[in-house]
CSV table of C-alpha atoms in Angstrom, one decimal:
chain,number,residue,atom,x,y,z
K,13,MET,CA,-0.3,-9.7,-18.1
K,14,SER,CA,-3.6,-10.7,-15.9
K,15,THR,CA,-4.2,-14.2,-14.1
K,16,ARG,CA,-7.9,-14.3,-12.0
K,17,VAL,CA,-8.2,-16.2,-9.1
K,18,GLN,CA,-11.4,-16.1,-7.1
K,19,ALA,CA,-11.2,-15.6,-4.0
K,20,GLY,CA,-14.3,-18.1,-2.5
K,21,THR,CA,-16.3,-16.0,-0.5
K,22,ALA,CA,-17.8,-12.2,-1.8
K,23,SER,CA,-17.8,-9.3,-0.1
K,24,GLY,CA,-20.8,-7.1,1.4
K,25,THR,CA,-22.6,-5.5,-1.3
K,26,ALA,CA,-25.1,-3.7,0.7
K,27,THR,CA,-25.4,0.1,0.5
K,28,ALA,CA,-24.0,1.1,4.4
K,29,LYS,CA,-26.0,3.6,7.2
K,30,ARG,CA,-23.8,7.2,7.3
K,31,PRO,CA,-23.0,7.4,10.7
K,32,ARG,CA,-24.3,10.3,12.8
K,33,GLY,CA,-20.7,11.7,13.1
K,34,LEU,CA,-20.0,11.7,9.3
K,35,THR,CA,-23.2,13.2,8.8
K,36,LEU,CA,-22.8,15.9,11.2
K,37,LEU,CA,-19.4,16.7,9.9
K,38,ARG,CA,-20.9,16.6,6.2
K,39,MET,CA,-23.6,19.3,6.9
K,40,ALA,CA,-20.6,21.5,9.6
K,41,MET,CA,-18.4,21.5,6.3
K,42,ARG,CA,-21.0,22.4,4.3
K,43,ALA,CA,-21.7,25.4,6.3
K,44,LEU,CA,-18.3,26.4,6.6
K,45,ALA,CA,-17.4,26.1,2.4
K,46,ARG,CA,-20.4,28.3,2.3
K,47,ILE,CA,-18.6,31.1,4.9
K,48,SER,CA,-15.1,30.8,4.2
K,49,PRO,CA,-13.9,27.7,1.4
K,50,THR,CA,-10.4,28.8,2.3
K,51,LEU,CA,-11.8,27.5,5.9
K,52,ALA,CA,-13.2,24.5,4.8
K,53,SER,CA,-10.6,23.7,2.3
K,54,TRP,CA,-7.9,23.8,5.8
K,55,GLY,CA,-10.4,21.6,7.7
K,56,MET,CA,-10.3,18.9,4.4
K,57,ASP,CA,-6.4,19.5,4.8
K,58,ARG,CA,-6.6,18.5,8.5
K,59,LEU,CA,-9.4,15.6,8.0
K,60,TRP,CA,-7.5,14.4,4.9
K,61,PHE,CA,-3.5,13.7,6.7
K,62,ARG,CA,-5.6,12.9,10.0
K,63,ALA,CA,-4.2,9.0,10.0
K,64,PRO,CA,-7.0,6.4,12.1
K,65,ARG,CA,-5.5,4.6,13.6
K,66,THR,CA,-6.5,1.1,14.3
K,67,HIS,CA,-5.1,-1.6,16.1
K,68,PRO,CA,-4.1,-6.0,15.1
K,69,ASP,CA,-6.2,-8.7,15.6
K,70,ALA,CA,-5.6,-11.7,17.6
K,71,ALA,CA,-4.1,-13.4,14.9
K,72,ALA,CA,-1.4,-10.6,14.0
K,73,ARG,CA,-1.1,-9.5,17.4
K,74,ALA,CA,0.1,-13.7,18.0
K,75,CYS,CA,2.9,-13.1,14.6
K,76,LEU,CA,3.9,-9.9,16.4
K,77,ALA,CA,4.4,-12.2,19.0
K,78,GLN,CA,6.5,-14.1,17.2
K,79,GLY,CA,8.8,-11.2,15.8
K,80,ARG,CA,11.9,-9.5,17.8
K,81,HIS,CA,11.8,-6.1,18.0
K,82,VAL,CA,13.9,-3.5,16.1
K,83,PRO,CA,15.1,-0.1,17.9
K,84,LEU,CA,13.5,2.9,15.8
K,85,THR,CA,13.7,6.2,15.2
K,86,LEU,CA,12.4,9.1,13.3
K,87,HIS,CA,12.5,12.1,12.9
K,88,GLY,CA,12.7,12.1,17.0
K,89,LYS,CA,10.3,9.7,18.1
K,90,SER,CA,10.1,6.2,17.7
K,91,VAL,CA,8.8,3.6,15.8
K,92,ALA,CA,7.7,0.2,16.5
K,93,ALA,CA,9.2,-2.4,13.6
K,94,TRP,CA,10.1,-5.9,14.2
K,95,THR,CA,11.7,-9.4,12.4
K,96,TRP,CA,12.0,-13.0,11.9
K,97,GLY,CA,13.5,-15.2,10.6
K,98,GLU,CA,17.3,-16.1,10.9
K,99,GLN,CA,18.9,-15.5,7.9
K,100,GLY,CA,18.5,-15.0,4.8
K,101,PRO,CA,17.9,-12.5,2.4
K,102,TRP,CA,15.9,-9.5,3.9
K,103,VAL,CA,11.8,-8.9,2.9
K,104,LEU,CA,10.0,-5.9,3.8
K,105,LEU,CA,6.6,-5.6,4.2
K,106,MET,CA,5.0,-1.8,4.3
K,107,HIS,CA,1.3,-1.5,5.4
K,108,GLY,CA,-1.0,1.8,3.4
K,109,TRP,CA,-1.9,4.0,5.0
K,110,GLY,CA,-4.1,3.4,8.2
K,111,GLY,CA,-2.7,0.3,8.8
K,112,HIS,CA,-0.4,-1.5,10.5
K,113,ALA,CA,2.6,-4.1,10.6
K,114,GLY,CA,0.1,-6.6,12.2
K,115,GLN,CA,-2.1,-6.5,8.8
K,116,LEU,CA,0.3,-8.4,6.4
K,117,HIS,CA,1.0,-11.5,9.1
K,118,ALA,CA,-0.5,-14.0,6.3
K,119,PHE,CA,3.1,-12.9,4.4
K,120,VAL,CA,5.5,-14.0,6.8
K,121,PRO,CA,5.5,-18.0,7.2
K,122,PRO,CA,5.3,-19.0,3.5
K,123,LEU,CA,8.4,-16.0,3.3
K,124,LEU,CA,10.0,-17.7,5.8
K,125,ALA,CA,9.3,-21.0,4.5
K,126,ALA,CA,10.5,-20.0,1.5
K,127,GLY,CA,14.1,-19.1,3.2
K,128,PHE,CA,13.8,-15.5,3.5
K,129,ARG,CA,14.1,-13.3,6.8
K,130,VAL,CA,10.9,-10.7,7.3
K,131,ALA,CA,10.7,-7.1,8.3
K,132,ALA,CA,8.3,-4.7,9.0
K,133,PHE,CA,6.9,-1.3,10.9
K,134,ASP,CA,4.1,1.2,11.7
K,135,ALA,CA,4.5,3.8,10.0
K,136,PRO,CA,4.8,7.3,12.8
K,137,ALA,CA,0.9,8.1,13.5
K,138,HIS,CA,-0.1,4.1,13.1
K,139,GLY,CA,-0.3,1.3,15.2
K,140,ALA,CA,2.2,1.0,17.8
K,141,SER,CA,4.9,4.1,16.8
K,142,ALA,CA,5.0,6.8,18.1
K,143,GLY,CA,3.1,10.3,16.2
K,144,SER,CA,5.2,12.0,13.1
K,145,ARG,CA,7.2,15.3,13.1
K,146,HIS,CA,3.6,17.0,12.4
K,147,GLY,CA,1.6,15.6,15.9
K,148,ARG,CA,0.0,13.2,16.5
K,149,ARG,CA,-2.6,12.0,14.1
K,150,ARG,CA,-1.2,13.8,10.7
K,151,VAL,CA,1.2,12.4,8.8
K,152,THR,CA,2.2,12.5,5.5
K,153,PHE,CA,3.0,9.5,3.2
K,154,PHE,CA,6.8,11.1,3.3
K,155,GLU,CA,7.7,10.3,6.2
K,156,PHE,CA,5.6,6.9,5.3
K,157,ALA,CA,9.2,7.2,2.9
K,158,ASP,CA,11.5,8.1,5.1
K,159,ALA,CA,10.4,4.8,7.9
K,160,LEU,CA,10.9,2.6,5.0
K,161,ARG,CA,15.0,4.2,4.0
K,162,ALA,CA,15.9,4.1,8.1
K,163,LEU,CA,14.3,0.2,8.4
K,164,ALA,CA,16.8,-0.7,5.4
K,165,SER,CA,19.3,1.7,6.9
K,166,HIS,CA,19.4,-0.7,9.6
K,167,LEU,CA,18.6,-4.4,7.7
K,168,GLY,CA,21.2,-3.6,4.6
K,169,PRO,CA,20.0,-4.9,1.3
K,170,LEU,CA,16.5,-5.9,0.6
K,171,HIS,CA,16.5,-8.1,-1.8
K,172,GLY,CA,12.2,-7.5,-1.4
K,173,VAL,CA,9.0,-5.5,-0.2
K,174,ILE,CA,6.1,-6.2,-0.5
K,175,ALA,CA,3.4,-3.0,0.1
K,176,HIS,CA,-0.4,-2.5,0.0
K,177,SER,CA,-2.1,0.3,-1.0
K,178,GLY,CA,-1.0,3.4,0.8
K,179,GLY,CA,2.3,1.6,1.0
K,180,CYS,CA,2.9,1.1,-2.7
K,181,THR,CA,2.6,5.2,-2.6
K,182,ALA,CA,4.9,5.8,-0.7
K,183,LEU,CA,8.3,3.1,-1.5
K,184,ALA,CA,6.8,5.0,-5.0
K,185,LEU,CA,8.3,8.7,-3.3
K,186,ALA,CA,11.0,7.1,-2.0
K,187,MET,CA,12.3,5.9,-5.8
K,188,ARG,CA,11.2,9.4,-6.9
K,189,GLN,CA,13.7,10.9,-4.9
K,190,GLY,CA,16.6,8.7,-4.8
K,191,TRP,CA,15.7,5.1,-3.1
K,192,GLN,CA,17.5,3.0,-4.8
K,193,ALA,CA,14.7,-0.3,-4.8
K,194,PRO,CA,15.4,-3.9,-4.5
K,195,ARG,CA,15.6,-5.9,-7.3
K,196,ALA,CA,11.5,-7.6,-6.7
K,197,LEU,CA,8.7,-5.3,-5.5
K,198,VAL,CA,5.1,-6.9,-4.5
K,199,PHE,CA,2.0,-4.5,-4.7
K,200,VAL,CA,-0.8,-5.3,-3.7
K,201,ALA,CA,-4.1,-3.1,-4.4
K,202,PRO,CA,-1.4,-0.3,-4.2
K,203,PHE,CA,-3.5,3.4,-4.3
K,204,CYS,CA,-1.2,4.7,-7.9
K,205,GLU,CA,-3.4,7.7,-8.3
K,206,PRO,CA,-4.2,9.6,-5.1
K,207,GLN,CA,-5.3,12.7,-7.2
K,208,ALA,CA,-8.1,10.5,-8.1
K,209,ALA,CA,-9.3,10.1,-4.2
K,210,ILE,CA,-10.2,14.3,-3.7
K,211,ASP,CA,-13.3,14.0,-5.6
K,212,GLY,CA,-14.7,10.7,-3.8
K,213,PHE,CA,-13.4,12.4,-0.4
K,214,ALA,CA,-14.7,16.0,-1.0
K,215,ARG,CA,-17.8,14.3,-1.5
K,216,GLN,CA,-17.4,12.2,1.9
K,217,LEU,CA,-17.3,15.6,3.2
K,218,GLY,CA,-19.6,17.7,1.2
K,219,VAL,CA,-17.2,20.1,-0.4
K,220,ALA,CA,-16.8,21.0,-3.5
K,221,GLY,CA,-16.0,23.8,-6.1
K,222,GLU,CA,-13.4,26.2,-5.0
K,223,THR,CA,-12.7,24.9,-1.8
K,224,VAL,CA,-11.6,21.5,-3.4
K,225,ALA,CA,-9.7,23.9,-5.4
K,226,ARG,CA,-7.7,25.8,-2.6
K,227,PHE,CA,-7.3,22.0,-0.4
K,228,THR,CA,-5.2,20.9,-4.1
K,229,SER,CA,-3.2,24.1,-3.8
K,230,ARG,CA,-2.6,24.4,-0.6
K,231,VAL,CA,-1.2,21.0,-0.5
K,232,SER,CA,1.3,21.3,-3.2
K,233,ARG,CA,2.3,23.6,-1.5
K,234,TRP,CA,2.8,22.4,1.7
K,235,LEU,CA,5.2,19.0,0.4
K,236,GLY,CA,6.1,21.3,-2.6
K,237,ILE,CA,5.1,19.1,-5.1
K,238,GLU,CA,2.9,18.2,-7.4
K,239,TRP,CA,-0.4,15.9,-7.0
K,240,SER,CA,0.5,14.1,-10.2
K,241,ASP,CA,4.3,13.6,-8.3
K,242,LEU,CA,2.3,10.6,-6.1
K,243,GLU,CA,1.1,8.9,-9.1
K,244,ILE,CA,3.2,5.4,-9.2
K,245,ALA,CA,2.9,4.9,-12.8
K,246,ALA,CA,4.4,8.7,-12.8
K,247,LEU,CA,8.1,7.5,-12.3
K,248,PRO,CA,10.1,9.6,-14.4
K,249,ALA,CA,12.0,7.0,-17.2
K,250,GLU,CA,15.4,7.2,-15.1
K,251,VAL,CA,14.1,5.9,-12.2
K,252,PRO,CA,15.2,2.0,-11.9
K,253,ARG,CA,12.6,-0.1,-11.8
K,254,ASP,CA,12.7,-4.4,-12.2
K,255,ALA,CA,9.9,-6.3,-11.6
K,256,LEU,CA,6.2,-6.6,-10.5
K,257,LEU,CA,3.5,-8.3,-8.8
K,258,VAL,CA,1.0,-6.6,-8.4
K,259,VAL,CA,-2.4,-8.0,-7.0
K,260,HIS,CA,-5.7,-6.2,-7.2
K,261,ASP,CA,-9.2,-7.3,-5.8
K,262,SER,CA,-12.2,-6.5,-8.8
K,263,GLY,CA,-14.7,-5.3,-6.1
K,264,ASP,CA,-12.3,-2.9,-4.4
K,265,ARG,CA,-14.0,0.3,-3.5
K,266,GLU,CA,-11.3,1.8,-2.4
K,267,VAL,CA,-8.6,1.9,-5.1
K,268,PRO,CA,-10.7,0.7,-8.2
K,269,LEU,CA,-9.0,-2.2,-10.2
K,270,ALA,CA,-8.9,0.5,-13.5
K,271,GLN,CA,-4.8,2.0,-11.1
K,272,SER,CA,-3.1,-0.7,-11.6
K,273,GLN,CA,-4.1,-2.1,-14.8
K,274,ARG,CA,-2.3,1.3,-15.8
K,275,LEU,CA,0.4,0.5,-13.8
K,276,VAL,CA,1.2,-2.7,-15.1
K,277,ALA,CA,0.0,-1.3,-18.9
K,278,GLY,CA,3.7,0.6,-18.1
K,279,TRP,CA,5.7,-1.2,-15.9
K,280,PRO,CA,8.1,-3.2,-17.6
K,281,GLY,CA,7.9,-6.9,-16.4
K,282,ALA,CA,4.7,-6.1,-14.7
K,283,ARG,CA,2.7,-8.9,-13.6
K,284,LEU,CA,-1.6,-8.7,-12.8
K,285,VAL,CA,-3.3,-10.9,-10.9
K,286,VAL,CA,-6.9,-10.8,-9.3
K,287,THR,CA,-8.9,-11.8,-7.2
K,288,HIS,CA,-12.4,-11.9,-6.9
K,289,GLY,CA,-14.9,-10.6,-3.3
K,290,ALA,CA,-12.2,-10.2,-1.6
K,291,GLY,CA,-11.8,-6.6,-1.2
K,292,HIS,CA,-9.1,-3.6,-0.6
K,293,ARG,CA,-7.9,-5.4,3.1
K,294,ARG,CA,-9.4,-8.9,3.3
K,295,LEU,CA,-7.1,-9.6,0.7
K,296,LEU,CA,-4.1,-9.6,2.5
K,297,ALA,CA,-5.3,-12.5,4.7
K,298,LEU,CA,-5.4,-14.5,1.7
K,299,PRO,CA,-3.7,-17.9,1.5
K,300,GLN,CA,-2.7,-17.7,-2.3
K,301,VAL,CA,-2.3,-14.2,-1.8
K,302,ALA,CA,1.0,-14.7,0.7
K,303,ASP,CA,2.0,-17.8,-1.7
K,304,ALA,CA,2.0,-16.0,-4.7
K,305,ALA,CA,4.2,-13.1,-3.6
K,306,ALA,CA,6.5,-15.6,-1.9
K,307,GLY,CA,6.8,-17.7,-5.1
K,308,PHE,CA,7.2,-14.4,-6.7
K,309,LEU,CA,10.4,-13.0,-4.3
K,310,ALA,CA,11.9,-16.7,-4.7
K,311,GLU,CA,12.0,-16.4,-8.5
K,312,ARG,CA,13.4,-13.3,-8.7
K,313,GLN,CA,16.1,-15.1,-6.0
K,314,ARG,CA,16.9,-17.7,-8.5
K,315,ASP,CA,17.8,-15.0,-11.0
K,316,PRO,CA,18.6,-12.2,-10.0
K,317,ALA,CA,19.5,-9.3,-13.3
K,318,PRO,CA,17.3,-7.5,-14.4
K,319,ARG,CA,15.0,-8.4,-17.9
K,320,ARG,CA,13.0,-5.6,-19.0
K,321,ASP,CA,10.9,-8.0,-20.8
K,322,TYR,CA,9.7,-10.4,-18.4
K,323,ARG,CA,7.4,-11.4,-19.2
K,324,PRO,CA,6.6,-15.3,-16.5
K,325,ALA,CA,3.6,-15.9,-19.0
K,326,ASP,CA,5.8,-16.3,-21.5
K,327,SER,CA,8.7,-18.3,-19.9
K,328,ARG,CA,6.0,-21.0,-18.0
K,329,GLY,CA,8.8,-20.7,-14.9
K,330,GLU,CA,7.1,-22.1,-11.7
K,331,LEU,CA,5.5,-18.9,-10.6
K,332,ASP,CA,2.8,-19.8,-13.4
K,333,ARG,CA,2.8,-22.8,-12.3
K,334,ALA,CA,1.6,-21.4,-8.9
K,335,PHE,CA,-1.1,-19.8,-10.2
K,336,GLU,CA,-2.3,-22.0,-12.4
K,337,ALA,CA,-2.5,-24.3,-9.4
K,338,THR,CA,-4.2,-21.4,-7.1
K,339,ALA,CA,-6.6,-21.0,-9.9
K,340,ARG,CA,-7.5,-24.3,-9.2
K,341,PHE,CA,-8.3,-25.1,-5.8
K,342,TRP,CA,-9.9,-22.0,-5.8
K,343,ARG,CA,-12.9,-23.4,-9.0
K,344,ARG,CA,-12.8,-26.9,-6.8
K,345,ARG,CA,-13.6,-25.1,-3.6
K,346,ARG,CA,-16.5,-23.0,-6.1
K,347,ALA,CA,-17.6,-26.1,-7.0
């Protein structure tokens, strides 16, 4: 079941000129692949797991400044974490690859207004956190998942988690490893199928064939898993899961909408909300997305019993009316 929400203004569609640095990198990787696919696969590995450092904008910094710092250590290294609110059930915010806690600042006010306490963290090698056990910039989703469990253990029982992109991948990985997820989850532009991103990454680097095959094998051996084990929709049937709200933009260039559609089709009780014109990250700042997430979590608080056949569109509950009101709001903006 999906609901469509118009994001108002469309993101740009012009093809950006390739930065000179990327052009030189492609030339180097293509030359290396011709000489030694093994060495090229090592280079691909180093680039894949190198986390880009991004910094909070003014709105994100203001929100983080209002939060309370939480002392958190993971694998002997500091993890930056914050909390907001004095009472109520806990909702944890989880950013994606190359992100930071401040990216989800728009979710904090509506969650507080709904009676929740909120927590967020910068994953290892991201934001204000120190590097991971693999180095200052090298990190995997395993460290994301470890930080999630560490903060959840510090806080106590969680009512819900709102995760973005690779944060959803890490949360699903934690579930696969035995972590008991809360009853209500919100996935925003979930990175459902990491293996599907390999070909695009390889094209960016100008490599293919044996180099890519060696890269995928190298990573599987290093992490001790198959790439398919990272797919959210491939969670084993015995892993407990309940209500899930998925929000995805139709114009997302980083993670195709089809991934969320496949996820929702195989997750009992899941619902998909489709935005338009917000792309992969800008939808995090849309007020109607934050309001929908807070409303969804509040709905689950009022009816906490697990319902495997939960279908908001059939029940005509408050959540559906909120979605319809949001859609009407954006239609008025476009008129």
